[in-house]
Structure formats: C-alpha cells, structure tokens
C-alpha cells in the first residue's frame, strides 16, 4: 500500500514539500489548499505544464530539475483528507487553526500531523481544535523549514535556494500502527524530503516550542534596531543579520539565555522530560548553517559571515516622501510575537521563571503591534486569545503544558 501524504498550504513551502514527495515511489500525494482560488490555479497550471522542483546549484554546480508525478490538489477537505497517513502543515502559523478545523471530521485515527515548521504552541493549538480527536493522532513539529524556497510559477514550479543541514523536531504520540512496515514515521518523512536536511527528532515536543528561533531572534532584532529610532524615515533598509552589532548580539543572547533557563527549570521539575535540544544560540546557529558560515569565531561573526543571510534587510514600508520606515506589522512581529515570544513568556509564567529581557522586548513589540498580551507582569492582556500562549487555552499547570 502506498503511504498517503496530505500537504496543507498553497505557498512556497507547500509547493516544495508536495513536489519532493511526488517524486518518490510508493507515495500518494494530495494537497489541501483552502485559501482563495489557489487549488484551481494550481490544478490548472499542473495539468498544462506538469510540476517541477528546481534545486538551485551552489558554487558553480548546475541546477537540479526534479519532475514530480501527478498529484491531486483540492480545496475540499472531504476529497483529500480521508485515508491519509501523514499530514504536513506547510503554511504560516496563522493558517494552522483553519486547516485543523477543516480536516477534523475526516482525520484517520492513528495518523500523524507534521508541522514544518511548527512555530511555538503548535501542539497546544492541535489539542484545542481537535479536542478528543487529538488523543488518537500523533504530532511532530519542527523548528524551521528545511529550505529557503521561492515560487517560480504558481502551481508549476518552485525554486529551492538553499537547504539546511539539519532541522530539529520532536514527536508526541504513538503512530506505529500507521507506519508498521519498513519505515517508521521519522524515516518516512526523511524519505519524502530527501537526504538533507537530516531530521533530528528527539525529546519532548515542548522542546520545539521553546527552541523555535524566530520566536526570539526576529522580535529581538527588531527591538535592537528600532527601539531607539528617532522616527525619521531612512533612505535604505538596514541590513538584517549582516547588520548585527555588539549591542544586538547582547540583546539576543540575554533573551536566549532566559529561554535556556526556562528549559532547564522545567527539566529540574520534571526529570523525565527531555528539553535538551534547547541549547546555546551559537552552537545552534553553527549546526544549522555549518556550510554557510565563513567565520565561526563567535556568534557575531557567525551572523555577519553567514552567506545564507546575504542581502536580507529589515522589512520596511514606503513613506510619502519616497523614503522608508520600519514595517512593524511584518511577520517578524505579527507572527513571531503571538505564535512565538508570547507563548514562551506564558510558559515561563506558569513555571515561575522571571524573564526581564523577554518582557522588555515583548512590551515594546506589542506596543508596535497595537496589541496587549503582557499586562502588569502577566500574560493576561485582551489580545491573549489571539496568541498560542497556554493562557489562551486556559492552561494553568506545567502538566497541562507538557500534555501529561
Ligand atoms: P507563504 O508566504 O508562501 O505562504 C502563503 C500561503 O499561505 C498562501 O499561498 C496561502 O496558501 C496561505 N495563506 C495566506 N493567507 C492566508 C489566509 N488569510 N488564510 C489561509 N491561508 C492563507 O509561506 P511559505 O514561504 O510557504 O512559508 C511557510 C512557513 O515557513 C512560514 O511560517 C515561513 O515563515 C516559514 N519559512 C519560510 C521560508 C521560505 O524560504 N519560504 C524559510 C524559512 C521559514
């Protein structure tokens, strides 16, 4: 029997995941994209011209053009969800709940939901939306997307600009009944994405909620760059990672140390919970981008010399006089706060760990977003329900957070 794989989403990541999976033998690929007319557009383009994933060559290597076998794309969950063994969420975090709600009536017991990437609190949202159904499914979540990817022609071709060396994940649940044969769940997913990145799946699923780097790197970079901005538009967007300074590195390190401290505290309280994936930011960045970092002396040089970060600048919006102002509604805040830093801060509150640096970044970020999550030292602001913090789901104890 083929493994039946459902990919959720209709953007860059969904194109790559579907295309790669559809080059493998013994795999039936289906895509669910519920947004606008994407399913029709994708189906039409694929019917006319087929579907290709182009892996861009590096250092003079030629591009590799992979042709996918035909697959079904639909906007109707009842057409594509029934019978699927593995469901991959390849959409931004704000889309997760819509897909979970859409597929809930059709999910096969024992099936595996994979979030690629998850963003903090994915497992809380699964539990909240699926309720009793969540007990019969397994969840695997990852810290980041395996690829840097960009659509070339909608529904027909997508380019993979870079591939990470390793990505980190964790699995909750027991999905052996669905993967009884030669490949277990992780091996099946590895087979679908190919040899790289290596899918390093271990530890408690909360480890990925805490590890997800966008949660603290993006808001802290925004804070470090713009908290003391004089409000005057600028003529050019500042460099993002290639513009780090001693001060922004210090801010990032302080915030990251609080996340590490939180993971350590949870492991002290629950020695059987493995959150050891949450390690220092420097070793983490080195591991993921090993081949791209030219100067591995320290965290700052690792950012400044990472070729994968070339050309990346802060998100900006144009002003009337033809200049640029920082875009505070960009996903670095609009997604990485509610599906990132607020989640971590909410966990810290329940565990009883103080996070003064996280609080500083969060208070500034929420003000820029016009939202209230942290208020008087608690995750109790009026926009908490828009976040994936434990507080948004009424969780008050560590055991609830740990899904125990
Ligand atoms: P994308 O920007 O291509 O996703 C857009 C897709 O999301 C749309 O095609 C649509 O299917 C869906 N969507 C958009 N608005 C929606 C709405 N209002 N309701 C429901 N669905 C809607 O995202 P991409 O590039 O595929 O990234 C997926 C995730 O991977 C994101 O979290 C992103 O931050 C992350 N990521 C992406 C990288 C890349 O190179 N593309 C690199 C690293 C991480």
Short mmCIF file of C-alpha atoms and ligand atoms in Angstrom, two decimals:
data_model
loop_
_atom_site.label_atom_id
_atom_site.label_comp_id
_atom_site.label_asym_id
_atom_site.label_seq_id
_atom_site.Cartn_x
_atom_site.Cartn_y
_atom_site.Cartn_z
CA UNK A 1 0.00 0.00 0.00
CA UNK A 2 1.30 3.49 -0.77
CA UNK A 3 1.83 5.96 2.07
CA UNK A 4 -0.84 8.63 1.66
CA UNK A 5 0.52 12.09 2.33
CA UNK A 6 -1.50 15.27 2.57
CA UNK A 7 0.26 18.63 2.27
CA UNK A 8 -1.64 21.62 3.67
CA UNK A 9 -0.95 25.02 2.17
CA UNK A 10 -0.53 26.73 -1.13
CA UNK A 11 2.63 28.82 -0.83
CA UNK A 12 6.37 28.31 -1.25
CA UNK A 13 6.78 25.60 1.38
CA UNK A 14 3.74 23.61 0.25
CA UNK A 15 4.98 23.64 -3.35
CA UNK A 16 8.38 22.23 -2.36
CA UNK A 17 7.02 19.63 0.03
CA UNK A 18 4.38 18.39 -2.42
CA UNK A 19 6.81 18.38 -5.33
CA UNK A 20 9.53 16.46 -3.48
CA UNK A 21 7.09 13.92 -2.04
CA UNK A 22 5.62 13.37 -5.50
CA UNK A 23 9.00 12.34 -6.90
CA UNK A 24 9.17 9.33 -4.53
CA UNK A 25 7.98 5.80 -5.27
CA UNK A 26 5.19 4.28 -3.20
CA UNK A 27 3.76 7.61 -2.12
CA UNK A 28 0.35 9.08 -2.94
CA UNK A 29 0.45 12.85 -2.62
CA UNK A 30 -2.53 15.12 -2.10
CA UNK A 31 -2.62 18.86 -1.43
CA UNK A 32 -5.26 20.75 0.52
CA UNK A 33 -5.23 24.49 -0.01
CA UNK A 34 -8.30 26.26 1.28
CA UNK A 35 -7.16 29.80 0.59
CA UNK A 36 -8.88 31.78 -2.19
CA UNK A 37 -8.70 30.09 -5.62
CA UNK A 38 -5.28 28.52 -5.11
CA UNK A 39 -6.47 24.93 -5.60
CA UNK A 40 -7.99 25.72 -9.01
CA UNK A 41 -4.96 27.74 -10.10
CA UNK A 42 -2.55 25.01 -9.03
CA UNK A 43 -4.59 22.20 -10.66
CA UNK A 44 -4.88 24.12 -13.92
CA UNK A 45 -1.17 25.01 -14.11
CA UNK A 46 -0.11 21.45 -13.31
CA UNK A 47 -2.47 19.96 -15.89
CA UNK A 48 -1.00 22.16 -18.62
CA UNK A 49 2.69 22.07 -17.74
CA UNK A 50 3.41 19.47 -15.06
CA UNK A 51 5.18 20.23 -11.79
CA UNK A 52 8.89 20.85 -11.16
CA UNK A 53 11.07 21.48 -8.15
CA UNK A 54 14.29 23.24 -9.12
CA UNK A 55 17.16 22.83 -6.64
CA UNK A 56 19.47 25.76 -7.32
CA UNK A 57 23.12 24.77 -7.70
CA UNK A 58 25.70 26.34 -5.40
CA UNK A 59 29.35 27.16 -6.03
CA UNK A 60 29.13 26.57 -9.77
CA UNK A 61 27.09 23.37 -9.54
CA UNK A 62 24.24 23.09 -12.07
CA UNK A 63 20.60 23.33 -11.00
CA UNK A 64 18.74 20.05 -10.49
CA UNK A 65 15.29 19.95 -12.07
CA UNK A 66 13.02 17.34 -10.46
CA UNK A 67 9.80 16.37 -12.21
CA UNK A 68 7.00 15.33 -9.89
CA UNK A 69 4.47 12.61 -10.62
CA UNK A 70 0.91 13.95 -10.95
CA UNK A 71 -0.98 14.61 -7.71
CA UNK A 72 -4.35 15.94 -6.57
CA UNK A 73 -4.84 19.49 -5.31
CA UNK A 74 -8.18 20.38 -3.74
CA UNK A 75 -9.82 22.98 -1.56
CA UNK A 76 -12.34 20.45 -0.23
CA UNK A 77 -11.12 18.55 2.84
CA UNK A 78 -13.61 15.72 2.26
CA UNK A 79 -11.89 14.96 -1.07
CA UNK A 80 -8.33 14.70 0.17
CA UNK A 81 -8.15 14.15 3.95
CA UNK A 82 -9.83 10.72 4.32
CA UNK A 83 -7.35 7.86 4.43
CA UNK A 84 -4.22 9.99 4.82
CA UNK A 85 -1.44 8.53 6.99
CA UNK A 86 0.61 11.68 7.26
CA UNK A 87 -0.47 15.32 7.09
CA UNK A 88 2.18 18.01 6.61
CA UNK A 89 1.33 21.60 7.55
CA UNK A 90 3.43 23.81 5.29
CA UNK A 91 1.72 27.14 5.95
CA UNK A 92 2.46 30.14 8.16
CA UNK A 93 1.28 29.60 11.75
CA UNK A 94 -1.75 31.87 11.40
CA UNK A 95 -3.18 29.29 8.96
CA UNK A 96 -2.85 26.23 11.21
CA UNK A 97 -6.19 26.53 13.02
CA UNK A 98 -8.16 26.89 9.77
CA UNK A 99 -6.66 23.69 8.41
CA UNK A 100 -7.13 21.79 11.68
CA UNK A 101 -10.80 22.80 11.78
CA UNK A 102 -11.30 21.88 8.14
CA UNK A 103 -9.80 18.41 8.43
CA UNK A 104 -11.03 17.44 11.89
CA UNK A 105 -14.08 15.38 10.75
CA UNK A 106 -12.01 13.40 8.24
CA UNK A 107 -8.79 12.54 10.10
CA UNK A 108 -7.88 8.88 10.25
CA UNK A 109 -7.22 7.59 13.79
CA UNK A 110 -3.53 6.92 14.25
CA UNK A 111 -2.48 9.43 11.61
CA UNK A 112 0.45 11.79 12.09
CA UNK A 113 0.31 15.59 11.83
CA UNK A 114 3.64 17.20 11.00
CA UNK A 115 4.23 20.96 11.26
CA UNK A 116 7.04 22.09 9.01
CA UNK A 117 7.73 24.46 10.65
CA UNK A 118 5.51 24.45 13.74
CA UNK A 119 6.15 27.79 15.46
CA UNK A 120 5.67 27.88 19.22
CA UNK A 121 2.47 26.39 20.60
CA UNK A 122 1.50 24.24 17.59
CA UNK A 123 0.81 21.30 19.91
CA UNK A 124 -1.44 23.47 22.13
CA UNK A 125 -3.48 24.51 19.10
CA UNK A 126 -3.83 20.92 17.88
CA UNK A 127 -5.12 19.89 21.28
CA UNK A 128 -7.51 22.82 21.47
CA UNK A 129 -9.01 22.44 17.99
CA UNK A 130 -9.09 18.65 17.73
CA UNK A 131 -10.13 18.00 21.35
CA UNK A 132 -10.94 14.27 21.69
CA UNK A 133 -9.69 13.54 18.17
CA UNK A 134 -6.23 14.72 19.33
CA UNK A 135 -5.95 11.64 21.56
CA UNK A 136 -5.89 9.32 18.58
CA UNK A 137 -3.37 11.18 16.44
CA UNK A 138 0.35 11.91 16.74
CA UNK A 139 2.04 15.26 16.34
CA UNK A 140 5.52 16.05 15.09
CA UNK A 141 6.79 19.58 14.92
CA UNK A 142 9.98 21.20 13.64
CA UNK A 143 11.87 24.37 14.49
CA UNK A 144 12.20 25.62 10.94
CA UNK A 145 11.54 24.94 7.29
CA UNK A 146 14.13 22.66 5.64
CA UNK A 147 14.55 25.00 2.70
CA UNK A 148 14.77 28.60 1.60
CA UNK A 149 12.23 28.45 -1.19
CA UNK A 150 10.52 30.72 -3.67
CA UNK A 151 7.67 30.07 -6.06
CA UNK A 152 8.66 30.47 -9.68
CA UNK A 153 5.36 29.86 -11.45
CA UNK A 154 2.29 29.19 -9.34
CA UNK A 155 1.25 25.54 -9.49
CA UNK A 156 4.02 24.65 -11.90
CA UNK A 157 7.47 25.35 -10.49
CA UNK A 158 9.26 26.31 -7.31
CA UNK A 159 12.92 27.04 -6.61
CA UNK A 160 14.86 25.73 -3.63
CA UNK A 161 17.51 28.38 -3.00
CA UNK A 162 19.14 26.71 -0.01
CA UNK A 163 18.81 23.57 2.10
CA UNK A 164 19.61 23.44 5.81
CA UNK A 165 21.99 20.79 7.08
CA UNK A 166 19.85 19.65 9.97
CA UNK A 167 16.48 20.63 11.40
CA UNK A 168 15.18 19.77 14.87
CA UNK A 169 11.89 18.13 15.66
CA UNK A 170 10.03 16.19 18.30
CA UNK A 171 7.24 13.64 18.17
CA UNK A 172 4.30 13.26 20.53
CA UNK A 173 2.18 10.15 20.33
CA UNK A 174 2.42 6.66 19.05
CA UNK A 175 1.87 6.32 15.33
CA UNK A 176 3.37 2.88 14.82
CA UNK A 177 0.09 1.40 13.64
CA UNK A 178 0.19 3.65 10.59
CA UNK A 179 3.86 3.08 9.82
CA UNK A 180 4.18 -0.63 10.53
CA UNK A 181 6.44 -1.65 7.68
CA UNK A 182 9.98 -0.82 6.68
CA UNK A 183 9.97 2.88 7.62
CA UNK A 184 8.81 4.44 10.87
CA UNK A 185 7.28 7.93 10.98
CA UNK A 186 10.55 9.87 11.01
CA UNK A 187 12.10 7.67 8.32
CA UNK A 188 9.01 8.15 6.17
CA UNK A 189 9.27 11.93 6.42
CA UNK A 190 13.01 11.77 5.76
CA UNK A 191 12.30 9.69 2.65
CA UNK A 192 9.86 12.37 1.47
CA UNK A 193 12.19 15.37 1.96
CA UNK A 194 15.33 13.55 0.78
CA UNK A 195 18.75 13.09 2.39
CA UNK A 196 19.11 16.69 3.59
CA UNK A 197 18.35 18.23 5.91
CA UNK A 198 18.81 15.49 8.46
CA UNK A 199 15.62 15.36 10.53
CA UNK A 200 16.87 15.21 14.10
CA UNK A 201 13.76 14.17 16.02
CA UNK A 202 14.04 13.63 19.76
CA UNK A 203 12.94 14.85 23.16
CA UNK A 204 9.69 16.31 24.40
CA UNK A 205 7.56 18.24 21.93
CA UNK A 206 7.69 21.32 24.20
CA UNK A 207 11.39 21.48 23.31
CA UNK A 208 10.45 22.68 19.81
CA UNK A 209 8.06 25.31 21.15
CA UNK A 210 10.97 26.68 23.19
CA UNK A 211 13.61 26.16 20.50
CA UNK A 212 11.78 27.84 17.59
CA UNK A 213 14.32 30.55 16.84
CA UNK A 214 12.01 33.02 15.10
CA UNK A 215 10.17 33.49 18.40
CA UNK A 216 13.04 35.39 19.94
CA UNK A 217 15.52 36.20 17.16
CA UNK A 218 13.16 38.27 14.99
CA UNK A 219 11.47 40.38 17.70
CA UNK A 220 14.79 40.95 19.45
CA UNK A 221 16.45 42.05 16.19
CA UNK A 222 13.54 44.44 15.59
CA UNK A 223 13.83 45.77 19.14
CA UNK A 224 17.59 46.23 18.93
CA UNK A 225 17.32 48.11 15.63
CA UNK A 226 14.27 50.27 16.20
CA UNK A 227 13.63 50.80 19.93
CA UNK A 228 15.74 53.97 19.91
CA UNK A 229 14.82 55.06 16.39
CA UNK A 230 14.21 58.81 16.11
CA UNK A 231 11.13 58.32 13.91
CA UNK A 232 12.80 59.86 10.85
CA UNK A 233 12.32 57.84 7.62
CA UNK A 234 15.54 56.43 6.17
CA UNK A 235 16.70 56.16 2.57
CA UNK A 236 17.71 52.49 2.69
CA UNK A 237 16.53 49.45 4.68
CA UNK A 238 19.26 48.44 7.17
CA UNK A 239 20.84 45.03 6.77
CA UNK A 240 19.25 42.36 8.95
CA UNK A 241 21.64 39.62 10.12
CA UNK A 242 24.57 41.16 8.29
CA UNK A 243 23.98 44.33 10.29
CA UNK A 244 24.24 42.84 13.80
CA UNK A 245 26.22 44.84 16.36
CA UNK A 246 27.68 44.06 19.79
CA UNK A 247 24.54 45.51 21.28
CA UNK A 248 22.04 43.46 19.20
CA UNK A 249 24.07 40.30 19.85
CA UNK A 250 23.94 41.07 23.57
CA UNK A 251 20.15 41.53 23.48
CA UNK A 252 19.68 38.26 21.59
CA UNK A 253 21.97 36.37 23.95
CA UNK A 254 20.18 37.69 27.03
CA UNK A 255 16.77 36.71 25.66
CA UNK A 256 18.04 33.31 24.58
CA UNK A 257 19.60 32.66 27.99
CA UNK A 258 16.19 33.16 29.55
CA UNK A 259 14.69 30.56 27.20
CA UNK A 260 17.51 28.14 28.08
CA UNK A 261 16.98 28.85 31.78
CA UNK A 262 13.28 28.09 31.39
CA UNK A 263 14.03 24.74 29.70
CA UNK A 264 16.50 23.85 32.48
CA UNK A 265 13.99 24.71 35.18
CA UNK A 266 11.30 22.52 33.57
CA UNK A 267 13.79 19.62 33.39
CA UNK A 268 14.59 20.10 37.10
CA UNK A 269 10.90 19.98 37.94
CA UNK A 270 10.17 17.02 35.62
CA UNK A 271 13.38 14.98 35.21
CA UNK A 272 11.75 12.62 32.71
CA UNK A 273 11.06 15.50 30.28
CA UNK A 274 13.87 15.91 27.75
CA UNK A 275 14.26 19.51 26.58
CA UNK A 276 17.97 19.14 25.89
CA UNK A 277 17.53 20.41 22.33
CA UNK A 278 17.27 23.91 23.81
CA UNK A 279 20.96 24.78 23.87
CA UNK A 280 23.07 27.91 23.31
CA UNK A 281 22.25 30.11 20.33
CA UNK A 282 25.82 29.98 18.97
CA UNK A 283 26.12 26.16 18.71
CA UNK A 284 22.58 26.04 17.35
CA UNK A 285 23.30 28.52 14.53
CA UNK A 286 26.61 26.78 13.76
CA UNK A 287 24.91 23.41 13.42
CA UNK A 288 22.13 24.58 11.11
CA UNK A 289 24.27 26.75 8.85
CA UNK A 290 27.59 24.93 9.12
CA UNK A 291 28.37 25.12 5.39
CA UNK A 292 27.33 28.76 5.06
CA UNK A 293 29.30 30.36 7.92
CA UNK A 294 32.73 31.57 6.87
CA UNK A 295 33.96 32.87 10.26
CA UNK A 296 32.98 30.63 13.18
CA UNK A 297 34.82 32.66 15.85
CA UNK A 298 31.75 33.78 17.78
CA UNK A 299 28.01 34.45 17.47
CA UNK A 300 28.52 37.88 15.92
CA UNK A 301 30.91 36.67 13.20
CA UNK A 302 28.62 33.68 12.61
CA UNK A 303 25.79 36.09 11.75
CA UNK A 304 27.95 38.52 9.80
CA UNK A 305 29.63 35.85 7.65
CA UNK A 306 26.63 33.59 7.00
CA UNK A 307 26.21 33.51 3.21
CA UNK A 308 22.63 32.27 3.58
CA UNK A 309 21.77 35.70 5.04
CA UNK A 310 23.19 37.69 2.14
CA UNK A 311 21.02 40.59 1.01
CA UNK A 312 18.42 40.21 3.80
CA UNK A 313 17.26 43.58 5.13
CA UNK A 314 14.77 44.76 7.73
CA UNK A 315 11.17 44.87 6.45
CA UNK A 316 10.17 48.45 5.60
CA UNK A 317 7.23 50.41 4.24
CA UNK A 318 7.50 53.33 1.82
CA UNK A 319 6.69 56.79 3.15
CA UNK A 320 5.08 59.63 1.19
CA UNK A 321 8.39 61.39 0.60
CA UNK A 322 9.83 58.31 -1.12
CA UNK A 323 11.76 57.16 1.94
CA UNK A 324 11.34 54.13 4.19
CA UNK A 325 10.04 53.44 7.68
CA UNK A 326 10.22 50.15 9.60
CA UNK A 327 7.30 47.81 8.97
CA UNK A 328 6.06 46.91 12.44
CA UNK A 329 3.23 44.79 11.02
CA UNK A 330 5.58 42.44 9.23
CA UNK A 331 5.61 38.76 10.27
CA UNK A 332 8.73 39.35 12.40
CA UNK A 333 6.34 40.87 14.89
CA UNK A 334 2.81 39.99 13.72
CA UNK A 335 3.56 36.22 13.69
CA UNK A 336 6.64 35.83 15.85
CA UNK A 337 5.02 37.57 18.83
CA UNK A 338 1.64 35.72 19.09
CA UNK A 339 3.00 32.38 17.79
CA UNK A 340 6.39 32.83 19.42
CA UNK A 341 7.52 35.07 22.24
CA UNK A 342 4.11 35.31 23.96
CA UNK A 343 3.93 31.51 24.07
CA UNK A 344 7.36 31.25 25.71
CA UNK A 345 6.59 34.07 28.16
CA UNK A 346 3.29 32.38 29.04
CA UNK A 347 5.07 29.10 29.80
CA UNK A 348 7.65 30.94 31.93
CA UNK A 349 4.83 32.48 33.95
CA UNK A 350 3.28 29.09 34.73
CA UNK A 351 6.67 27.58 35.60
CA UNK A 352 7.54 30.61 37.76
CA UNK A 353 10.66 31.77 35.91
CA UNK A 354 11.38 35.51 35.65
CA UNK A 355 12.15 36.81 32.17
CA UNK A 356 13.07 40.52 32.37
CA UNK A 357 14.72 40.63 28.93
CA UNK A 358 11.88 38.81 27.20
CA UNK A 359 9.44 41.17 28.93
CA UNK A 360 11.32 44.23 27.66
CA UNK A 361 11.24 43.00 24.04
CA UNK A 362 7.65 41.82 24.33
CA UNK A 363 6.33 45.08 25.82
CA UNK A 364 7.97 47.09 23.05
CA UNK A 365 6.78 44.68 20.31
CA UNK A 366 3.17 44.55 21.47
CA UNK A 367 3.04 48.33 21.59
CA UNK A 368 4.25 48.46 17.96
CA UNK A 369 1.60 45.91 17.00
CA UNK A 370 -1.10 47.79 18.91
CA UNK A 371 -1.79 44.66 20.99
CA UNK A 372 -1.90 43.77 24.66
CA UNK A 373 -0.56 40.39 25.71
CA UNK A 374 1.65 41.13 28.73
CA UNK A 375 -0.01 43.39 31.27
CA UNK A 376 1.14 44.10 34.83
CA UNK A 377 3.61 41.24 34.61
CA UNK A 378 1.08 38.64 33.44
CA UNK A 379 0.00 37.14 30.13
CA UNK A 380 -3.49 38.47 30.71
CA UNK A 381 -3.93 41.25 28.14
CA UNK A 382 -7.03 41.49 25.99
CA UNK A 383 -5.33 40.02 22.90
CA UNK A 384 -4.12 36.83 24.64
CA UNK A 385 -6.83 34.74 22.87
CA UNK A 386 -5.16 35.68 19.54
CA UNK A 387 -1.94 34.03 20.73
CA UNK A 388 -0.94 30.41 21.24
CA UNK A 389 0.15 31.00 24.82
CA UNK A 390 -1.02 28.36 27.34
CA UNK A 391 -3.16 31.15 28.87
CA UNK A 392 -5.11 31.43 25.60
CA UNK A 393 -6.27 27.84 26.12
CA UNK A 394 -6.92 28.14 29.84
CA UNK A 395 -3.87 26.09 30.85
CA UNK A 396 -2.56 26.85 34.31
CA UNK A 397 -0.25 23.97 35.24
CA UNK A 398 3.03 22.57 33.96
CA UNK A 399 1.48 19.14 33.47
CA UNK A 400 -1.15 20.57 31.14
CA UNK A 401 1.60 22.29 29.14
CA UNK A 402 3.52 19.05 28.96
CA UNK A 403 0.44 17.26 27.62
CA UNK A 404 0.70 14.76 30.51
P1 LIG B 1 3.97 31.71 2.06
O1 LIG B 1 4.09 33.16 2.32
O2 LIG B 1 4.31 31.20 0.71
O3 LIG B 1 2.51 31.24 2.43
C1 LIG B 1 1.50 31.80 1.74
C2 LIG B 1 0.38 30.81 1.70
O4 LIG B 1 -0.31 30.80 2.96
C3 LIG B 1 -0.63 31.17 0.67
O5 LIG B 1 -0.25 30.69 -0.58
C4 LIG B 1 -1.86 30.51 1.23
O6 LIG B 1 -1.91 29.14 0.89
C5 LIG B 1 -1.69 30.63 2.72
N1 LIG B 1 -2.41 31.81 3.18
C6 LIG B 1 -2.09 33.10 3.02
N2 LIG B 1 -3.00 33.90 3.59
C7 LIG B 1 -3.92 33.09 4.12
C8 LIG B 1 -5.11 33.30 4.85
N3 LIG B 1 -5.55 34.52 5.15
N4 LIG B 1 -5.78 32.23 5.24
C9 LIG B 1 -5.36 30.98 4.96
N5 LIG B 1 -4.25 30.70 4.28
C10 LIG B 1 -3.55 31.75 3.87
O7 LIG B 1 4.78 30.96 3.18
P2 LIG B 1 5.96 29.97 2.95
O8 LIG B 1 7.10 30.69 2.33
O9 LIG B 1 5.43 28.76 2.30
O10 LIG B 1 6.38 29.66 4.44
C11 LIG B 1 5.68 28.74 5.27
C12 LIG B 1 6.29 28.86 6.65
O11 LIG B 1 7.69 28.57 6.57
C13 LIG B 1 6.18 30.27 7.25
O12 LIG B 1 5.96 30.14 8.61
C14 LIG B 1 7.54 30.88 6.99
O13 LIG B 1 7.86 31.85 7.96
C15 LIG B 1 8.44 29.66 7.11
N6 LIG B 1 9.69 29.79 6.38
C16 LIG B 1 9.69 30.03 5.03
C17 LIG B 1 10.89 30.12 4.35
C18 LIG B 1 10.95 30.29 2.86
O14 LIG B 1 12.05 30.32 2.31
N7 LIG B 1 9.85 30.36 2.14
C19 LIG B 1 12.18 29.99 5.05
C20 LIG B 1 12.06 29.73 6.46
C21 LIG B 1 10.85 29.63 7.08
#
